[in-house]
Coordinates of C-alpha atoms in Angstrom, one line a residue:
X471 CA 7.9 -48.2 -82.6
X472 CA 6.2 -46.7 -86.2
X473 CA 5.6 -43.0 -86.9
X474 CA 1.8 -43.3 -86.2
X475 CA 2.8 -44.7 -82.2
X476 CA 5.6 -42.2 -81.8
X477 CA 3.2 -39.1 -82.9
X478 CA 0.6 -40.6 -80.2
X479 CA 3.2 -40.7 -78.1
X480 CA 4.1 -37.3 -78.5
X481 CA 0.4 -36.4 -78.5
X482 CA -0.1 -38.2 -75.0
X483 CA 2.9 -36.5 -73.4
X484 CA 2.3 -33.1 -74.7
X485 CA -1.1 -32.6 -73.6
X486 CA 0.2 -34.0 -70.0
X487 CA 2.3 -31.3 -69.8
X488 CA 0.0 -28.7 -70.8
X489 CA -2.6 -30.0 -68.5
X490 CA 0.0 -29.9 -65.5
X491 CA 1.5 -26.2 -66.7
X492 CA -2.0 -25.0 -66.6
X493 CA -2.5 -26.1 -63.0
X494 CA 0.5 -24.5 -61.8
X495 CA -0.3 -21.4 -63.8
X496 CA -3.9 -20.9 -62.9
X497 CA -3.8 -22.6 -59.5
X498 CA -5.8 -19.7 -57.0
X499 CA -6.4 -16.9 -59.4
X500 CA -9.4 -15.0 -58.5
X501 CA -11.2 -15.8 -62.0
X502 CA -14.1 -12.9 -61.4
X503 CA -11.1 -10.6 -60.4
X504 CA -9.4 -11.6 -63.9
X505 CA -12.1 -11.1 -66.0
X506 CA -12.6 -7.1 -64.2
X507 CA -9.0 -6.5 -65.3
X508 CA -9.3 -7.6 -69.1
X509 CA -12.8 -5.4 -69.6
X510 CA -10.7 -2.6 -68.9
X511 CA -7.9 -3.0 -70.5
X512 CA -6.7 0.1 -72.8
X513 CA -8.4 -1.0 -76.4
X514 CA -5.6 1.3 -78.5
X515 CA -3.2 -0.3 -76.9
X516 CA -4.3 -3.4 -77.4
X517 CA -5.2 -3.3 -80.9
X518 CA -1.7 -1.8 -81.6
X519 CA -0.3 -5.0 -79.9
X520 CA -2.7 -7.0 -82.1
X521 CA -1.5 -5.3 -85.8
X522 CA 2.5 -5.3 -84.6
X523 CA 2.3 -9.1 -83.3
X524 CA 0.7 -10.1 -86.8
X525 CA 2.9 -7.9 -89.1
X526 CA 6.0 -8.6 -87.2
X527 CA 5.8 -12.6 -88.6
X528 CA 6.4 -10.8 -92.3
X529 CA 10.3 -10.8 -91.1
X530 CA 10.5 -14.0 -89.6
X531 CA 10.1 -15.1 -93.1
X532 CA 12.3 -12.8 -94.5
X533 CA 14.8 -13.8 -92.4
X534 CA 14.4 -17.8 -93.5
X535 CA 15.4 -17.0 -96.8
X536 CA 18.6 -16.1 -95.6
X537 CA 19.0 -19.4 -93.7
X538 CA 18.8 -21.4 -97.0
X539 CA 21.8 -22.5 -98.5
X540 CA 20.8 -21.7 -102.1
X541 CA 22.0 -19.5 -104.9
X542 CA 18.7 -19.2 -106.5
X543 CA 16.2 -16.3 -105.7
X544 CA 13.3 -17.7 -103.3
X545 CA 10.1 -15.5 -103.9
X546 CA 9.1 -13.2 -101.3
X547 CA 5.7 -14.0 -100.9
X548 CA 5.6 -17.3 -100.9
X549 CA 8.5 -17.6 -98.1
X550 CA 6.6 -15.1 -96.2
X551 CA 3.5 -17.1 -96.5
X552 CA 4.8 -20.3 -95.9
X553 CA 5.9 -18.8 -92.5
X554 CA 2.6 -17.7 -91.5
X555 CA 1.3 -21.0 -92.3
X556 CA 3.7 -22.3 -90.8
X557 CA 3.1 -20.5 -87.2
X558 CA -0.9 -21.7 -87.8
X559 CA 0.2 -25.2 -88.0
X560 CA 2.3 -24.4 -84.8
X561 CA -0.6 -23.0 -83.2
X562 CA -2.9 -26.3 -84.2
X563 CA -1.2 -29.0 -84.8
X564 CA 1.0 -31.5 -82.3
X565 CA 4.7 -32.1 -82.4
X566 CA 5.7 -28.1 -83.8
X567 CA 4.3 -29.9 -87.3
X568 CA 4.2 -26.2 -89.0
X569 CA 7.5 -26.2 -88.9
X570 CA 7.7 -29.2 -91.6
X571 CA 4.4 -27.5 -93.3
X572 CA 6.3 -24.3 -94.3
X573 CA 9.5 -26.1 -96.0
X574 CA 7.2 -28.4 -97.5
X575 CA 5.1 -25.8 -98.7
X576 CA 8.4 -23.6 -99.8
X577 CA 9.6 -26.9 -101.5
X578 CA 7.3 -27.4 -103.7
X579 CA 6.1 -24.0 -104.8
X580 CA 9.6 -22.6 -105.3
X581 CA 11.4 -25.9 -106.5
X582 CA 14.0 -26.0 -103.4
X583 CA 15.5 -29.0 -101.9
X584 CA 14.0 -30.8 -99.2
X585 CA 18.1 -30.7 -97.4
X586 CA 18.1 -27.5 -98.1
X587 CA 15.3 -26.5 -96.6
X588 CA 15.8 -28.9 -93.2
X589 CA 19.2 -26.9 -92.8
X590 CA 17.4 -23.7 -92.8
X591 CA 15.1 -24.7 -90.3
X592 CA 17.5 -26.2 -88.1
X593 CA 19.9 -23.3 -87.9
X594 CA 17.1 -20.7 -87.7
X595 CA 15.4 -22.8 -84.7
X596 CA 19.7 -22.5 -83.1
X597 CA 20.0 -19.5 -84.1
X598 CA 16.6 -18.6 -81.9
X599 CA 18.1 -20.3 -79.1
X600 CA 21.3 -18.8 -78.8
X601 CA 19.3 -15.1 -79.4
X602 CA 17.2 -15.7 -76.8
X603 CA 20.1 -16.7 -74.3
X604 CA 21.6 -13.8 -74.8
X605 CA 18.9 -11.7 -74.6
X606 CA 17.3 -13.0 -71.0
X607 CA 21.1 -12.6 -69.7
X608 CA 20.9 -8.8 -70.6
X609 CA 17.6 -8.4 -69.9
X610 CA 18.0 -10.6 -66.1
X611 CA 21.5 -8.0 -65.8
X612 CA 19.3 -4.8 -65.7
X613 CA 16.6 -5.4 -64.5
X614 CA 16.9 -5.0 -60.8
X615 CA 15.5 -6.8 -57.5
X616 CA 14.8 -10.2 -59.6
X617 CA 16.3 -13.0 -57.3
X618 CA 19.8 -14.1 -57.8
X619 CA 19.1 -17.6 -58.7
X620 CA 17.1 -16.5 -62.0
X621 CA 20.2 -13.9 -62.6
X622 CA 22.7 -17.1 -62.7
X623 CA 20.6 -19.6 -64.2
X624 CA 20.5 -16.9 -67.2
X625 CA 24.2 -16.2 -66.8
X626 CA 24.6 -19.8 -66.9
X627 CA 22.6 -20.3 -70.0
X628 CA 24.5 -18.1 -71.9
X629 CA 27.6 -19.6 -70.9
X630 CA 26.2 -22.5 -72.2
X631 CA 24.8 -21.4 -75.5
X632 CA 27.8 -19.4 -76.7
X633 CA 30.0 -22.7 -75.5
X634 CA 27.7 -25.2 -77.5
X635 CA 27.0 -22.2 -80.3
X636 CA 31.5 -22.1 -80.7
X637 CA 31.6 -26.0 -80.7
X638 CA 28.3 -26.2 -83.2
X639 CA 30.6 -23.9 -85.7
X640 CA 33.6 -25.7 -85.7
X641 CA 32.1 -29.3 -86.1
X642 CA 30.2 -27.3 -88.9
X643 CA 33.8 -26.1 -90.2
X644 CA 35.3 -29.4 -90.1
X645 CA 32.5 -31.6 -91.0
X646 CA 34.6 -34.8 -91.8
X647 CA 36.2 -34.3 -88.4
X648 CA 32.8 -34.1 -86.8
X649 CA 32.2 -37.1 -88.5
X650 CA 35.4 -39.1 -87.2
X651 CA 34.7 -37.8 -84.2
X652 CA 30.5 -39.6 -83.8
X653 CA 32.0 -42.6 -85.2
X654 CA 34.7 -42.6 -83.1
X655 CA 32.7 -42.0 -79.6
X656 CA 29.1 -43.2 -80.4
X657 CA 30.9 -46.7 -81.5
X658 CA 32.0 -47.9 -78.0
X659 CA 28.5 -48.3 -77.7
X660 CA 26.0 -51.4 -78.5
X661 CA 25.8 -51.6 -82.0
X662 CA 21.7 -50.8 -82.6
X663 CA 22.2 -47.7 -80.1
X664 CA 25.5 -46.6 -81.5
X665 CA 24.8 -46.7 -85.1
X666 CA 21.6 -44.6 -84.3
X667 CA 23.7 -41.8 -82.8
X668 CA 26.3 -42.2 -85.4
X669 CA 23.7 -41.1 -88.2
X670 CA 21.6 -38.9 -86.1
X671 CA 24.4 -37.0 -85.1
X672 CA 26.1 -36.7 -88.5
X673 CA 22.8 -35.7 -90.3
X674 CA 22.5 -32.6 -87.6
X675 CA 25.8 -31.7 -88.3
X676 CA 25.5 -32.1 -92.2
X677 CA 22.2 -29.9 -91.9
X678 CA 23.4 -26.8 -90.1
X679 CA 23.5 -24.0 -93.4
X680 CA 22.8 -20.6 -94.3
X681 CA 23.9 -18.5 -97.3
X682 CA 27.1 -17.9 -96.4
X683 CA 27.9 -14.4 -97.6
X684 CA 28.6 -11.1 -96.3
X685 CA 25.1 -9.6 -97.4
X686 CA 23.0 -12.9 -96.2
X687 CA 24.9 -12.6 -93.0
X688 CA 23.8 -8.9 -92.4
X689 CA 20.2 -9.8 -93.1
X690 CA 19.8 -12.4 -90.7
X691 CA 20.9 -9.9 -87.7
X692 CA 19.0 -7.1 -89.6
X693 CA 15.9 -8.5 -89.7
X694 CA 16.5 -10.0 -86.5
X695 CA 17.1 -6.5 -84.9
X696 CA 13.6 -5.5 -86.9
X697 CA 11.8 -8.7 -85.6
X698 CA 12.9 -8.0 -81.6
X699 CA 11.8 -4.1 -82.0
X700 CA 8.3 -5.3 -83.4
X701 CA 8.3 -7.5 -80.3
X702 CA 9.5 -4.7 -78.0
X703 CA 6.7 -2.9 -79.3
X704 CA 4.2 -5.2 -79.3
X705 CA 5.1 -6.2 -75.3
X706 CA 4.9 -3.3 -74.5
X707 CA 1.5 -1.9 -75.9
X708 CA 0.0 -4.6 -74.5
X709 CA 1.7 -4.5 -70.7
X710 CA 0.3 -0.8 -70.9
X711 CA -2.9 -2.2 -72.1
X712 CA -3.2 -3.5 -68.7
X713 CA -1.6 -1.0 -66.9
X714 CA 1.8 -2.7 -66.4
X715 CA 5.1 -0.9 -65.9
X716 CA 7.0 -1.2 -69.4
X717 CA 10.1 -0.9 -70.1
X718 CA 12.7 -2.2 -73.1
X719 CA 14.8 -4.4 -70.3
X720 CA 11.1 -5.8 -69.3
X721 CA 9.5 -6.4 -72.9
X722 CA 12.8 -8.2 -73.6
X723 CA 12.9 -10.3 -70.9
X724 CA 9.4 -11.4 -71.2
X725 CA 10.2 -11.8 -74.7
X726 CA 13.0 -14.2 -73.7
X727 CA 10.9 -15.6 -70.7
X728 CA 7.5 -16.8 -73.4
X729 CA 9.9 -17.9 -76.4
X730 CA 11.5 -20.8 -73.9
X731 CA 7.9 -21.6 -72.9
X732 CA 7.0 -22.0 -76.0
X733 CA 9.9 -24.4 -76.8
X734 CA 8.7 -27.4 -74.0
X735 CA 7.2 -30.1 -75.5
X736 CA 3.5 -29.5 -75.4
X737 CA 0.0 -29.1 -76.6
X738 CA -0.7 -27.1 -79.9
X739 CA 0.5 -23.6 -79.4
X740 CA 2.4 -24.1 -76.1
X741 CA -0.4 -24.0 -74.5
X742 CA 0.2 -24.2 -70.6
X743 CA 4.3 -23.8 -70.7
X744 CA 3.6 -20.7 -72.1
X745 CA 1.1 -19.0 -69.9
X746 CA 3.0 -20.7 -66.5
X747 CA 6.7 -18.8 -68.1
X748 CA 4.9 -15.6 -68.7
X749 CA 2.9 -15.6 -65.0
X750 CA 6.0 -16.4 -63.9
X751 CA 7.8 -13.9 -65.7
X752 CA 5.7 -11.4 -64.3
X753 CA 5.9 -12.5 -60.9
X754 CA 9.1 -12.0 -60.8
X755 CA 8.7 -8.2 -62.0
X756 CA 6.2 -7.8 -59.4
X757 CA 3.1 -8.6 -61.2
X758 CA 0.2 -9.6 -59.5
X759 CA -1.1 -13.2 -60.5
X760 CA -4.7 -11.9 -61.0
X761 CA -3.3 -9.4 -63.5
X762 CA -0.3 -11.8 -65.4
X763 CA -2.6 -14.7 -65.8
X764 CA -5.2 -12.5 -67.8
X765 CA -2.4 -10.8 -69.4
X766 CA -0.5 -13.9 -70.5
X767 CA -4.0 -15.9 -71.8
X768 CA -4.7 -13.0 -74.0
X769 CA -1.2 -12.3 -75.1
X770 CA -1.3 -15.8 -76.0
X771 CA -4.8 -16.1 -77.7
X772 CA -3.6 -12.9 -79.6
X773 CA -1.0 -14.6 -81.3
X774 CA -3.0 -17.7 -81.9
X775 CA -6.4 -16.5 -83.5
X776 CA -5.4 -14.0 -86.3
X777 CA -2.5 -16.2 -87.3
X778 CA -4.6 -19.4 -87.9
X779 CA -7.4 -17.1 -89.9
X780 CA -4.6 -15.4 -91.8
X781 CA -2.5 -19.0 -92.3
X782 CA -5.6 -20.6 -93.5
X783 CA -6.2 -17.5 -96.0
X784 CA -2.9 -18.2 -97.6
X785 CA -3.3 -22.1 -97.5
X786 CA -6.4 -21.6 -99.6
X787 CA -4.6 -19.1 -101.8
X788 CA -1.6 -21.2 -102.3
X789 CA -4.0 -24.5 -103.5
X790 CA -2.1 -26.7 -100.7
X791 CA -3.7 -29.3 -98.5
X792 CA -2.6 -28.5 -94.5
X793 CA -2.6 -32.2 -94.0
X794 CA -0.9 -33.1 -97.1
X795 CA 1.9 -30.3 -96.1
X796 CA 1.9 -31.5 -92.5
X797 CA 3.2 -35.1 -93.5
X798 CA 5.8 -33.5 -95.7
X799 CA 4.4 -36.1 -98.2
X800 CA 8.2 -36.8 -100.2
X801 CA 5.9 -37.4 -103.2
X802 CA 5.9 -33.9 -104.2
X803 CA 9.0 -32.7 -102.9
X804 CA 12.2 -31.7 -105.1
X805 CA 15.3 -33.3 -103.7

């Protein structure tokens, strides 16, 4: 199968999933009832929500620059840029293809290495795993009367991310054993299969890096504290925009709750996973579905329009074609 079938693919099965998350999420909502509830939503509140969910993005890509495993200074404003244009081509494009726009885009404008830049992205996107774990486990621990199957499945999951998050640093540490270790397991296996797992598996292991250094180290957990207090913040405005009990516990765990909706394979955006997890979310707080469903579709459409206007802004500034930095066309890259 070629790159063009495998995209359509991907395409295909992304808006089926969307189209079924939808369903689920909408399925009996009192639409009239919906539309009452976001004409009188608190407009401060809102707007606040608005300028913290934009400005917030500014330390994602601060953040990055710690993930790459470089010695040489990265400018600010062009890795902060790249990551808003980055989150538009999220928000428009199939198959997460922003992701590869912003280390294209950071490639070529600052001179770094294509590897260099796919271990950042990797390790960021694990490193984003593993924080939200943790984060719906404490959040599920105090927040009282949520059933007891959602409290294990989160104890569960951070089990399970701080066991695969141990094993992912030492097959890091000891990459050649990592290494011994595929060849040795993934070559019991038919040759065409094994041989795919073999190098699949020792490329993910070969691009896990950050700048490993005491100050790069504190950064990414500084700005990561930052980042989840501008998300705090901007959950919460917004769930008192429409009137909705808020609290840190709450704003963390529907934090936690939309982040793995956003992560299914989907439509552009997330859209359906997402709104379905954050309904959800709030039913399980006690949320009316007439009141999460509106909530979650403009929550959603919040972080979707200014961030396309915003990422196509700096596309234009930058002199970069979206297309041309959605292919990661090699041409141009610096290996």
């Amino acid at each position: 199968m070629n790159k063009n079938h495998k995209t359509a693919v991907q395409i295909i099965i992304g808006i089926l999933v969307s189209v079924i998350c939808l369903y689920f999420a909408f399925r009996g909502i009192n639409i009239k009832e919906s539309i009452e509830i976001v004409k009188n939503i608190n407009v401060v509140y809102f707007l606040i929500s608005l300028v913290l969910s934009v400005v917030i993005i500014a330390l994602r890509g601060l953040r990055w620059e710690c993930f790459i495993p470089l010695k040489k200074p990265i400018k600010k404003r062009t890795i902060v840029m790249a990551t808003y244009i980055g989150y538009m081509g999220n928000n428009i494009l199939p198959a997460k293809l922003g992701e590869v726009a912003r280390a294209y885009i950071l490639g070529v404008k600052e001179n770094v290495s294509k590897s260099a830049l796919i271990a950042s992205v990797v390790t960021e996107r694990l490193f984003d795993v593993i924080t939200g774990g943790v984060i719906l486990t404490l959040s599920v621990i105090f927040i009282p009367n949520l059933p007891k199957t959602v409290t294990y499945a989160a104890i569960a999951l951070f089990v399970f991310s701080m066991a695969g998050f141990l094993v992912l640093i030492f097959l890091v540490w000891k990459r050649e054993f990592a290494h011994k270790f595929f060849h040795k397991i993934f070559g019991i296996l038919p040759k065409n299969i094994g041989e795919k797992l073999i190098e699949f598996s020792c490329n993910f292991i070969d691009g896990i890096g950050f700048k490993n250094d005491p100050k790069h180290i504190f950064l990414i957990f500084f700005y990561t504290f930052l980042y989840l207090i501008g998300q705090v913040l901007t959950i919460s405005f917004l769930l008192t925009a429409f009137n909705i009990k808020a609290s840190v516990m709450i704003a963390l765990f529907m934090f936690a709750v939309g982040g793995f909706g956003f992560a299914v394979p989907s439509a552009p955006s997330g859209i359906g996973p997402f709104e379905w997890a954050v309904i959800f979310g709030l039913s399980l707080i006690g949320v009316e579905r007439n009141i999460a469903a509106p909530y979650a579709l403009v929550y959603h459409i919040m972080g979707i329009v200014p961030i396309v206007i915003i990422g196509f802004i700096f596309l234009f500034m930058l002199g970069i074609d979206l297309k041309t930095a959605a292919s990661g066309d090699s041409s141009s890259d610096i290996n």
